[in-house]
GROMACS .gro file of C-alpha atoms in nm:
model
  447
    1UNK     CA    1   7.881  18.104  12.380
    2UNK     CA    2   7.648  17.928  12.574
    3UNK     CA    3   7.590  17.512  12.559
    4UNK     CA    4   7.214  17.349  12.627
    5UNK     CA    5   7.311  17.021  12.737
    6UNK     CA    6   6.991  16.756  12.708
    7UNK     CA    7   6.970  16.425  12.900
    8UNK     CA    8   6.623  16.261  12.907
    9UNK     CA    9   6.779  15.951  13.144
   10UNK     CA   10   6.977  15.900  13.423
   11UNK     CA   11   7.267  15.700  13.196
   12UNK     CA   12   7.268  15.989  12.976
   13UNK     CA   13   7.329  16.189  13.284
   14UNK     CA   14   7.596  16.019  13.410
   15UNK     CA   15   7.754  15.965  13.036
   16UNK     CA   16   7.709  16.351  12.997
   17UNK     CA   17   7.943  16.406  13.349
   18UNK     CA   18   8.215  16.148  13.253
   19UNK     CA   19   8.237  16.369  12.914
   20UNK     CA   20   8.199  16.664  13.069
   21UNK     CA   21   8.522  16.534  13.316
   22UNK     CA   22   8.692  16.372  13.009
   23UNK     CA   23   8.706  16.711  12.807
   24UNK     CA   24   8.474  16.594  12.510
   25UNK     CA   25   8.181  16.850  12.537
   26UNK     CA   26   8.251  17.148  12.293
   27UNK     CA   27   8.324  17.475  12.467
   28UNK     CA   28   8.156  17.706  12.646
   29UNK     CA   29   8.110  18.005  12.830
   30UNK     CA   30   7.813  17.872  13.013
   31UNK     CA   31   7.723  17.466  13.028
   32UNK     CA   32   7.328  17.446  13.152
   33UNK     CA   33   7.222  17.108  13.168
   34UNK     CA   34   6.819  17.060  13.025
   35UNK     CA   35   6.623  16.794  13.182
   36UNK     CA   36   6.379  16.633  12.938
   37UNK     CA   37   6.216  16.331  13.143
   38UNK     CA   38   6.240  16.048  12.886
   39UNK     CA   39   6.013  15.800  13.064
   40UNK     CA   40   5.742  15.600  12.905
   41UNK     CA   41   5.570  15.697  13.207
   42UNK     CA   42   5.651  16.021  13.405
   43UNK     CA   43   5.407  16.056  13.653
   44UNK     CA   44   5.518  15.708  13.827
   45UNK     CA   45   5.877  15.774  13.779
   46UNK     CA   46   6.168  15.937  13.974
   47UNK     CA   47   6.198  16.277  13.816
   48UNK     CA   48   6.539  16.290  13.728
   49UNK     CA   49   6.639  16.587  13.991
   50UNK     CA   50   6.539  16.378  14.248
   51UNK     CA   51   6.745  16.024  14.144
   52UNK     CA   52   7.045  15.975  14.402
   53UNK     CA   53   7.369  16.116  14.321
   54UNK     CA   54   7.204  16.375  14.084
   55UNK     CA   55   7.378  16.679  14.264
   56UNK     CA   56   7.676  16.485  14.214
   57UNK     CA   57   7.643  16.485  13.893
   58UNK     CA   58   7.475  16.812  13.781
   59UNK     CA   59   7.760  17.010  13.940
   60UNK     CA   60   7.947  16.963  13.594
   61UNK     CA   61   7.747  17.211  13.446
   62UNK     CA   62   7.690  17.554  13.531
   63UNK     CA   63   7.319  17.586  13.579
   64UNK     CA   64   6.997  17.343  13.571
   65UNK     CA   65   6.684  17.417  13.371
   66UNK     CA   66   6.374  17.191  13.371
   67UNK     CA   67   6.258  17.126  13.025
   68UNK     CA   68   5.986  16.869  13.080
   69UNK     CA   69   5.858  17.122  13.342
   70UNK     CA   70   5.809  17.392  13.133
   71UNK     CA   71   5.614  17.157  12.864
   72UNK     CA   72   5.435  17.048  13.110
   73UNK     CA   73   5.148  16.825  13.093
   74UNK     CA   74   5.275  16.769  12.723
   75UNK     CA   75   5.532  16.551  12.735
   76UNK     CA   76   5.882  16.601  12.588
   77UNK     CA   77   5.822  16.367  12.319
   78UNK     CA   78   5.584  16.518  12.255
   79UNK     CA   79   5.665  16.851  12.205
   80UNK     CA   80   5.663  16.913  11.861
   81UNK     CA   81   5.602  17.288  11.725
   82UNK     CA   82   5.457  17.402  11.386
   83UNK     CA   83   5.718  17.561  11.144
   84UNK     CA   84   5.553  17.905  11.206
   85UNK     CA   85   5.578  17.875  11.589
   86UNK     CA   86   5.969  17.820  11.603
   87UNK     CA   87   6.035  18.161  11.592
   88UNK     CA   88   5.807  18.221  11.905
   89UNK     CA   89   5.901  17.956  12.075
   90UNK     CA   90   6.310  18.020  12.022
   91UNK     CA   91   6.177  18.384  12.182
   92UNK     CA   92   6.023  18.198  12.527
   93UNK     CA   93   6.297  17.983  12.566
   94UNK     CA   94   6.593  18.255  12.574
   95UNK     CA   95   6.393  18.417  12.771
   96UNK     CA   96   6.253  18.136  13.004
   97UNK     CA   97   6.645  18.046  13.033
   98UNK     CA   98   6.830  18.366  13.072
   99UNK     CA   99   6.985  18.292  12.721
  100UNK     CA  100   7.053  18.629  12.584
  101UNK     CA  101   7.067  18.671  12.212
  102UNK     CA  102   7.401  18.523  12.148
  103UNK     CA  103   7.487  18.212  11.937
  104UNK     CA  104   7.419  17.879  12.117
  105UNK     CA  105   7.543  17.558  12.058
  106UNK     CA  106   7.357  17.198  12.182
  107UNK     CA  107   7.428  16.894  12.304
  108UNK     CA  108   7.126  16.653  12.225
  109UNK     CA  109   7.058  16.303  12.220
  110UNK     CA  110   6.910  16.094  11.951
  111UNK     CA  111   6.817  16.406  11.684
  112UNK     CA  112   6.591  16.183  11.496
  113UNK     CA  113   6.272  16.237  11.707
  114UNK     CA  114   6.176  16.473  11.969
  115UNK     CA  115   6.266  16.688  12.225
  116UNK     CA  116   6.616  16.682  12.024
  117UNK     CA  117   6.510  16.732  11.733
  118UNK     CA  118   6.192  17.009  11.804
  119UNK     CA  119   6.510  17.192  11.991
  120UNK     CA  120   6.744  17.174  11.723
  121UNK     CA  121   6.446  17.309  11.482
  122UNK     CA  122   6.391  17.637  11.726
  123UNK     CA  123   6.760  17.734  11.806
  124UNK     CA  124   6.735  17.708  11.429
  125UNK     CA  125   7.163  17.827  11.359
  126UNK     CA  126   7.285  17.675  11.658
  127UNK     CA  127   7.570  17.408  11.598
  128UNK     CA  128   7.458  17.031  11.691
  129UNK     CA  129   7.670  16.810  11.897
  130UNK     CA  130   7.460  16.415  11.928
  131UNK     CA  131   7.555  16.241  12.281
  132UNK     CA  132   7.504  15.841  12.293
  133UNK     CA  133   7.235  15.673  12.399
  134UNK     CA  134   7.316  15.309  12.492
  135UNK     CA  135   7.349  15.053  12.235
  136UNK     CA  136   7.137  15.245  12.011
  137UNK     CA  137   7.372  15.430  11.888
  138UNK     CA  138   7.587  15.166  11.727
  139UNK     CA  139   7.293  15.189  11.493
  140UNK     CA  140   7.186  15.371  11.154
  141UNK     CA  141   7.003  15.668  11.145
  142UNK     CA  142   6.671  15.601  11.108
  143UNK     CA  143   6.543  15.856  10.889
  144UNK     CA  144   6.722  16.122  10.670
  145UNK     CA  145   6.788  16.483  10.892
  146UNK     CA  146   6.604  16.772  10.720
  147UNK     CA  147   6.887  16.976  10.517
  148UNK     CA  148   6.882  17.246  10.807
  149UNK     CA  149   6.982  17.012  10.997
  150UNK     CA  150   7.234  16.821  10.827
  151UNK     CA  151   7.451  17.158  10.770
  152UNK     CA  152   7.470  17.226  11.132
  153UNK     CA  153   7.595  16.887  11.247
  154UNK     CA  154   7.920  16.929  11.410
  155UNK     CA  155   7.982  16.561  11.509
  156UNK     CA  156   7.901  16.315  11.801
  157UNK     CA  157   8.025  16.227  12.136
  158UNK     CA  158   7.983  15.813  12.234
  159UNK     CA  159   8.081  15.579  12.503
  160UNK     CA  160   8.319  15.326  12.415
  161UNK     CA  161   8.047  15.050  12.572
  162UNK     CA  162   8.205  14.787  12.307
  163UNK     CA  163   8.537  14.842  12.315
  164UNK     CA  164   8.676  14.942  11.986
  165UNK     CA  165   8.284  14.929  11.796
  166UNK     CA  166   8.259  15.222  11.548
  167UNK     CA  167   7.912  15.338  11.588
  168UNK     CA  168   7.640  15.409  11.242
  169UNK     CA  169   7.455  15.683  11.351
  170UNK     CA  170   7.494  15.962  11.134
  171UNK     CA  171   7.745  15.776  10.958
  172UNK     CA  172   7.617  15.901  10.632
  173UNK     CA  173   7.690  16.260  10.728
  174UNK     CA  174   8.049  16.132  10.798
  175UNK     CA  175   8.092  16.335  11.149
  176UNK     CA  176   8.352  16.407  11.432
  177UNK     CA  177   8.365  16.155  11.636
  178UNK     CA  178   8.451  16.205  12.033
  179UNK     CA  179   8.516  15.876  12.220
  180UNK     CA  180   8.397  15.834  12.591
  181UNK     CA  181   8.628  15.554  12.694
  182UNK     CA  182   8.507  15.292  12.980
  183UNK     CA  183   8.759  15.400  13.234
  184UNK     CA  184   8.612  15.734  13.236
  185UNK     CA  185   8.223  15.615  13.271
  186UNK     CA  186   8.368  15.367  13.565
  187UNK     CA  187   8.474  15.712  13.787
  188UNK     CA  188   8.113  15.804  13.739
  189UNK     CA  189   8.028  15.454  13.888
  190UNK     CA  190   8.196  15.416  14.151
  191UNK     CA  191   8.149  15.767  14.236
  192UNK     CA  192   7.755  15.738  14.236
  193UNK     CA  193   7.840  15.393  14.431
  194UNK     CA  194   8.010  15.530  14.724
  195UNK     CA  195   7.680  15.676  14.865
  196UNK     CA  196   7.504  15.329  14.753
  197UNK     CA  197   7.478  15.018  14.977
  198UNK     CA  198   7.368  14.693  14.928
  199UNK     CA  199   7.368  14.419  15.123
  200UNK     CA  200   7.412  14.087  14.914
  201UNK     CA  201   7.545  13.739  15.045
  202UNK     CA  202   7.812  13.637  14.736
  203UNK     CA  203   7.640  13.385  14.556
  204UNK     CA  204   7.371  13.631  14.438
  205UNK     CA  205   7.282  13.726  14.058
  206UNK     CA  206   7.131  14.015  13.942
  207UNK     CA  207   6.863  14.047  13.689
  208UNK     CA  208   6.777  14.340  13.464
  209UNK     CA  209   6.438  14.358  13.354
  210UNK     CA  210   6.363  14.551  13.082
  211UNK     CA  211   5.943  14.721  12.964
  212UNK     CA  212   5.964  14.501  12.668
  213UNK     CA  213   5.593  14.396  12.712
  214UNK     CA  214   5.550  14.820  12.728
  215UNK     CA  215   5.738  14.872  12.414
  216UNK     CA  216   5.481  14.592  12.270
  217UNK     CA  217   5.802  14.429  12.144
  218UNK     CA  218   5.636  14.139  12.328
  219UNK     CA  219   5.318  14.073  12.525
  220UNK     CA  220   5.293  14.035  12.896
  221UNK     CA  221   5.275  13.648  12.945
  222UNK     CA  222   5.592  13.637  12.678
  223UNK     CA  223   5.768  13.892  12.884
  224UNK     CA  224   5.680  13.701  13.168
  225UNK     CA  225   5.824  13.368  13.045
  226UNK     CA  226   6.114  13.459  12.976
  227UNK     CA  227   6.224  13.661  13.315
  228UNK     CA  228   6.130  13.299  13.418
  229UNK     CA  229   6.424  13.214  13.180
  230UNK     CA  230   6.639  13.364  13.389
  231UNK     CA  231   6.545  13.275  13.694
  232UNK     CA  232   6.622  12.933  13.593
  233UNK     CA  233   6.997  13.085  13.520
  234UNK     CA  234   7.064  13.110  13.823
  235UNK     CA  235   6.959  12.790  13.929
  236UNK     CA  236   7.205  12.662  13.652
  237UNK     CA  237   7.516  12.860  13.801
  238UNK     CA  238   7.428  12.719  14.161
  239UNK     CA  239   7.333  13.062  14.280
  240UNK     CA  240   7.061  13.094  14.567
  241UNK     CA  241   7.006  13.438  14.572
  242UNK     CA  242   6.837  13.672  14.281
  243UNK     CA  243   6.876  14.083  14.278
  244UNK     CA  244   6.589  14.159  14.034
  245UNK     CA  245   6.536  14.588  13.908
  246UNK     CA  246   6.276  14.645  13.666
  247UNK     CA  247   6.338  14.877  13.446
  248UNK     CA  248   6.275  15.260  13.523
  249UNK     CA  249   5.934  15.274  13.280
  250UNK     CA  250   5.821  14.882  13.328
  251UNK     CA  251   5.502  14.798  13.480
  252UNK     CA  252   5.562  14.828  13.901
  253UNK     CA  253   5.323  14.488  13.869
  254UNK     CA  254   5.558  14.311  13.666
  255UNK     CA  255   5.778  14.173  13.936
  256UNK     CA  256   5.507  14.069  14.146
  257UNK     CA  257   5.436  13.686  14.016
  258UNK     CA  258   5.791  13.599  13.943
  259UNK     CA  259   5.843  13.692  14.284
  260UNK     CA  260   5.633  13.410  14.363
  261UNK     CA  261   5.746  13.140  14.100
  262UNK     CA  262   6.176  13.262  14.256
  263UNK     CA  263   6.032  13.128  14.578
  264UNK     CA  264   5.827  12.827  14.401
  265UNK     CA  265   6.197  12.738  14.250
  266UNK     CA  266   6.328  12.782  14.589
  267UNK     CA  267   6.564  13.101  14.539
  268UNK     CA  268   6.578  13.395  14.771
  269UNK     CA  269   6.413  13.642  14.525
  270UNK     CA  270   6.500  14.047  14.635
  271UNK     CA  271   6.274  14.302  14.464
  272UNK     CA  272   6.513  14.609  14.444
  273UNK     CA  273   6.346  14.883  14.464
  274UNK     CA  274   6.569  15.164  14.432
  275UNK     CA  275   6.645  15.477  14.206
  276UNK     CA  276   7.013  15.382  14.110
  277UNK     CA  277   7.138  15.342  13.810
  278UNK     CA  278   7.209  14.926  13.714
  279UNK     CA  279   7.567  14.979  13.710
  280UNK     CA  280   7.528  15.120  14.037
  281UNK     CA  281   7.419  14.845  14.216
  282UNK     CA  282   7.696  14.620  14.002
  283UNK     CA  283   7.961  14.872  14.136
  284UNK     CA  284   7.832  14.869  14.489
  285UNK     CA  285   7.690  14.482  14.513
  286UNK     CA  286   7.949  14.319  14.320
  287UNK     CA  287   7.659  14.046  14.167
  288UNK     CA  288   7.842  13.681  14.058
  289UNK     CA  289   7.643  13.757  13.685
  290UNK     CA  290   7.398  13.969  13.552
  291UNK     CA  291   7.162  13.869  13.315
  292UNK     CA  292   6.925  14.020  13.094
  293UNK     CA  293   6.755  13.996  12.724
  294UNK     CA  294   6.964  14.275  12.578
  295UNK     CA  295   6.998  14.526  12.844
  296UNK     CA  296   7.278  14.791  12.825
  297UNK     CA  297   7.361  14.731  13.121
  298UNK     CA  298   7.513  14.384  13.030
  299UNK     CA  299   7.757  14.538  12.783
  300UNK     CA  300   7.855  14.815  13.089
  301UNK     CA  301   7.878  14.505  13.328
  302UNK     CA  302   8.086  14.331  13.121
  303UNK     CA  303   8.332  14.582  12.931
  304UNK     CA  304   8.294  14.893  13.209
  305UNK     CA  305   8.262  14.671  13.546
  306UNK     CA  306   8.454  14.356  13.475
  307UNK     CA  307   8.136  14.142  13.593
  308UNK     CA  308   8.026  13.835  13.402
  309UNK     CA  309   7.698  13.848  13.179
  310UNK     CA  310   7.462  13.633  13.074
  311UNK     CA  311   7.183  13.667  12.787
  312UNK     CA  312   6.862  13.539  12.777
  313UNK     CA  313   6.596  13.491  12.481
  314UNK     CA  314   6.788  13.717  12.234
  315UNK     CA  315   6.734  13.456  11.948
  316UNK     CA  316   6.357  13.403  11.937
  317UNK     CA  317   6.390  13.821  11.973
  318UNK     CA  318   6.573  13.875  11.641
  319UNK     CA  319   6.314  13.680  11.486
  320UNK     CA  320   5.993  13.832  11.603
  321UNK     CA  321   6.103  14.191  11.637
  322UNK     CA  322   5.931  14.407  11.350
  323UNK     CA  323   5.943  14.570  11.147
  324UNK     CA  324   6.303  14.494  11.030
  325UNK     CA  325   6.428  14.814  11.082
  326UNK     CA  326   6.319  14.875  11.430
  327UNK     CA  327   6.545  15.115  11.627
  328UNK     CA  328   6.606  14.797  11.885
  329UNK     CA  329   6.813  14.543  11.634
  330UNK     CA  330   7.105  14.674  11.710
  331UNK     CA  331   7.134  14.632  12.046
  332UNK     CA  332   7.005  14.290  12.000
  333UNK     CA  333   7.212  14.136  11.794
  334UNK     CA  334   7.527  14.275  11.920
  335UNK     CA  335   7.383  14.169  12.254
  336UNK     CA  336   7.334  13.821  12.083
  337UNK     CA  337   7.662  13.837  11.861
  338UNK     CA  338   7.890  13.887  12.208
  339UNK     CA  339   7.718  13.687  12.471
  340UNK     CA  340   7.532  13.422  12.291
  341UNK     CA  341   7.746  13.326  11.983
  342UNK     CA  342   8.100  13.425  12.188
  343UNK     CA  343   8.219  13.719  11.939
  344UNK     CA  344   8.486  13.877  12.070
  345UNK     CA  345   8.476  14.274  12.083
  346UNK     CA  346   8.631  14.441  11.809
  347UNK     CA  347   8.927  14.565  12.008
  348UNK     CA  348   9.003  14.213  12.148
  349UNK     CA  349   8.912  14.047  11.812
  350UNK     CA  350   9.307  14.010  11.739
  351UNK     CA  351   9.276  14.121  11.362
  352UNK     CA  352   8.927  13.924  11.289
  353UNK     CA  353   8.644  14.152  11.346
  354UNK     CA  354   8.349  13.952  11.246
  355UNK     CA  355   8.120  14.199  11.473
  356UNK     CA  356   8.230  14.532  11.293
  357UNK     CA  357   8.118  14.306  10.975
  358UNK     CA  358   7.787  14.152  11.100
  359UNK     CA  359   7.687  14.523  11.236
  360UNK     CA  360   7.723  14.644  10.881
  361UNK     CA  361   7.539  14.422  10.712
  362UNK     CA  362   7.223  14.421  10.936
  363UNK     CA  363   7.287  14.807  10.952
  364UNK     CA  364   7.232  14.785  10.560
  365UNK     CA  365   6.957  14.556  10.595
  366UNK     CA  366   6.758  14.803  10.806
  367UNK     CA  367   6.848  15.110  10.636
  368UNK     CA  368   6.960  15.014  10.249
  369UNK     CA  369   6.861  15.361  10.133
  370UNK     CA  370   7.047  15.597  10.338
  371UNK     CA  371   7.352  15.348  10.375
  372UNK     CA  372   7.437  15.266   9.975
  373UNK     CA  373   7.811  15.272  10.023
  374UNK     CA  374   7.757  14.987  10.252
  375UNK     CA  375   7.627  14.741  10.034
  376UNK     CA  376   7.918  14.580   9.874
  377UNK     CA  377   8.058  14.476  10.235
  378UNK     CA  378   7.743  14.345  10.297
  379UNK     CA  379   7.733  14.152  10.032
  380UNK     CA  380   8.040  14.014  10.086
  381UNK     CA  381   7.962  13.895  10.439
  382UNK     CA  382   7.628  13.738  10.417
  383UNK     CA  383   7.798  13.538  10.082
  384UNK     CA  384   8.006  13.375  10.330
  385UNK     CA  385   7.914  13.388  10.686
  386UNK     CA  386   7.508  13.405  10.632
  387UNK     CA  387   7.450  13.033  10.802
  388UNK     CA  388   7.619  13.140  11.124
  389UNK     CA  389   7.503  13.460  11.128
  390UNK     CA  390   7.135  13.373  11.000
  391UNK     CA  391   6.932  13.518  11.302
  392UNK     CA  392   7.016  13.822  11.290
  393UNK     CA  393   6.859  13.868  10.932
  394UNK     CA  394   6.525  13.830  10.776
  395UNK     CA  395   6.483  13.638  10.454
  396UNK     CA  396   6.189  13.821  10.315
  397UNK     CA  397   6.474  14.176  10.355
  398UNK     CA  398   6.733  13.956  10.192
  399UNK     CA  399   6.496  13.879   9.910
  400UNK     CA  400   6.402  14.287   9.919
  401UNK     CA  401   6.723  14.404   9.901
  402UNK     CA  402   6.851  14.062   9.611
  403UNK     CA  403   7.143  13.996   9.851
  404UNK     CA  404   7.349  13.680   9.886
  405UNK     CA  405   7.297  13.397   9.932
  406UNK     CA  406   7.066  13.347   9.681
  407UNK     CA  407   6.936  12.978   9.804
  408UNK     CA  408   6.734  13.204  10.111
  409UNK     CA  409   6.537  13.430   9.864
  410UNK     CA  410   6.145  13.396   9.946
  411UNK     CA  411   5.994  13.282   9.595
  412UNK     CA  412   5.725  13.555   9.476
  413UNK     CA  413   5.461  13.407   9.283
  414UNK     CA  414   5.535  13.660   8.973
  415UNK     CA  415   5.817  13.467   8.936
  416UNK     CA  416   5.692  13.156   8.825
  417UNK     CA  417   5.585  13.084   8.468
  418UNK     CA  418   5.246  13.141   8.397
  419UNK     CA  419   5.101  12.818   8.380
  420UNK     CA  420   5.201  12.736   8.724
  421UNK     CA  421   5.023  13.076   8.872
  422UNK     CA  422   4.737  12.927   8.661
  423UNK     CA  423   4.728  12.599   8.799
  424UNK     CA  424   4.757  12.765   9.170
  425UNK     CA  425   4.446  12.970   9.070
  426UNK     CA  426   4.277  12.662   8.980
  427UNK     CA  427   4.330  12.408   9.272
  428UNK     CA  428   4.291  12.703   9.493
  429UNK     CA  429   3.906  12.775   9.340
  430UNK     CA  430   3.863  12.361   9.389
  431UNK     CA  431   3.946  12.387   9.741
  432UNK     CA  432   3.750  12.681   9.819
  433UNK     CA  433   3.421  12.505   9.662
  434UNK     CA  434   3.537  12.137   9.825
  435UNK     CA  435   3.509  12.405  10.197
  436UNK     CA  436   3.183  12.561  10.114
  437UNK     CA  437   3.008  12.238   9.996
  438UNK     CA  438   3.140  12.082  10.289
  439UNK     CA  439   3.025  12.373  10.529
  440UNK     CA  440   2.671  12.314  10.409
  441UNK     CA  441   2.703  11.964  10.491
  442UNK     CA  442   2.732  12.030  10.815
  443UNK     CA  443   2.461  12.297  10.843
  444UNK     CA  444   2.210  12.077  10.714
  445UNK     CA  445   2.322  11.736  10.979
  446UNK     CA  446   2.347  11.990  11.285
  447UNK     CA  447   1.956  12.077  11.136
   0.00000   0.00000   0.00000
């Protein structure tokens, strides 16, 4: 039996070795690790061979093949094969990979979108294993699996990076699921760390930036404004010194003017421009805080590296991120729910898990349809916890989906008698006719 192991990042990489020394990867004869280069934008990125530590790292598996290489100049997200092309392409890739014609199962990230799931599709009766990916994968799935697919699911493998959250994805499948826990990921840390050095004076913070602006979850000046946010956080805490690392597919511009206001405020601002991994520089630099908009990294500092966090801008976030079910919610508000509104984790929450609770009910909100048997808990949450909890939902889903309370449902205009919808009709003609006559008021006095 051989395993195809996929990592498109370098934290998947790292996640994949602490399972891989934890015992959670599903046996093998022979472990190759695939490559897919994840990155919004390859060609200015590290390839992931070449990140520090990778050697390290890759020795867990057997053998290396470069998927994104042999794609090449399509992208791995973008590799995406017609129904009547599997067949050939399951061919190329045995053969491409010295795979024989024995039975194969894979290890894949997020199967909902491609390379995972065009992989899963061409080793058409090999069993699936799903690897975590972050926060993300506290969330729901976010579209139903294709019955092929669904039959072949053997379970999933996550890292415990909220201690004691049970994660959604493919929760309606009802899997295996394999626990990474944080003590295991920390060995990968400080293992990567021990080749990493960075000098910092003590009173230094470090700031993850993240490609918002690139995801168009935000525009540049927005983006902008609020690592600005956070520069001012440090001024708060008394700190004089700011760490910054954009992320791995952000703009290599984007650090260049708050470079200038950090001096303008009078802090010693340090572009770091380096390969590592976030938690690498938190296990080597030992940062006072680390702050970020709703990073990863800040639940890894906090739960994995024992450093204190800080979260910026997650609010105005869960309002303007669309649609409602977008794929980044999650991680927001349990970014928000911990750091910003002081939830404990669920295995510190002494009995009262409000987190566990909240996560369900905006898991429901996003995906009502595949997630039915969630409803009733739901319900019963937003019924009595939906004005402290309030920003994480939307009121126009709330209305959708005729959930408590019902004070917050939008008022359609169907629903009001028909005289009313008459006399809107009405006043709304008047006005329109009061504007025009008005407009050519004004066109004959500018004449």
């Amino acid at each position: 039996m051989i395993a195809l192991i996929e990592a498109s990042s370098y934290f998947q990489l790292a996640s994949l070795a602490a399972m891989a020394d934890a015992g959670l990867l599903p046996e093998a004869d022979e472990r190759i690790l695939v490559l897919a280069n994840g990155s919004q934008v390859p060609e200015l990125t590290t390839p992931l061979e070449e990140t520090p530590g990778f050697q390290q790292l890759a020795a867990r598996f057997d053998r290396v093949v470069d998927f994104a290489a042999l794609t090449s100049p399509r992208r791995p997200s973008q590799f995406n094969p017609r129904e009547d092309e599997l067949h050939i392409f399951e061919s190329l890739l045995r053969q491409a990979w010295n795979l024989g014609t024995g039975p194969l199962t894979l290890v894949l990230e997020s199967i909902q979108v491609n390379p995972a799931r065009a992989l899963a599709r061409i080793f058409f009766d090999a069993q699936l294993w799903v690897h975590s990916d972050g926060l993300m994968s506290y969330g729901p799935t976010r579209s139903r699996l294709a019955m092929a697919l669904r039959q072949r699911l053997m379970g999933t493998i996550h890292v415990d990076l909220v201690p004691g959250l049970e994660p959604h994805l493919l929760a309606e499948l009802e899997p295996v699921r394999k626990v990474l826990h944080a003590h295991e990921l920390a060995k990968i840390f400080t293992e990567l760390a021990e080749d990493a050095h960075f000098d910092l004076p003590g009173s230094s913070a470090l700031i993850l930036g993240q490609y918002l602006g690139s995801l168009r979850l935000m525009d540049a000046d927005e983006e902008f404004e609020l690592h600005v946010q956070m520069l001012q956080e440090v001024l708060n805490r008394g700190l004089d010194t700011v760490l910054f690392k954009a992320h791995p597919s952000a703009s290599a511009t984007s650090a260049a003017r708050l470079a200038t206001v950090a001096e303008e405020m009078g802090l010693d601002f340090r572009l770091l421009n380096t390969d590592h991994l976030a938690e690498t520089v938190i296990a080597s630099a030992r940062p006072e805080v680390v702050i970020s908009c709703f990073s990863t990294g800040l639940a890894t500092a906090k739960y994995i590296l024992d450093t204190d966090v800080h979260a910026v801008g997650t609010g105005t976030m869960l309002q303007a991120l669309a649609p409602y079910e977008n794929s980044n919610r999650i991680p927001l508000s349990i970014i928000h729910a911990l750091f910003v509104q002081d939830l404990p984790a669920p295995a510190h929450s002494e009995g009262d898990d409000q987190l566990s609770k909240l996560l369900v009910a905006v898991a429901y909100c996003m995906q009502a349809a595949q997630l039915p048997q969630l409803r009733e808990q739901a319900a019963e949450f937003l019924s009595v916890h939906y004005p402290e909890f309030s920003a994480h939902f939307k009121r126009r889903r709330i209305t959708k989906l005729d959930l408590p309370p019902r004070w917050v449902h939008l008022v359609s205009r169907r629903s009001l008698p028909s005289k009313v919808r008459g006399a809107s009709r009405r006043v709304l003609r008047k006005g329109s006719k009061q504007l025009e006559a008005l407009s050519k008021s004004l066109s004959r006095l500018a004449k």
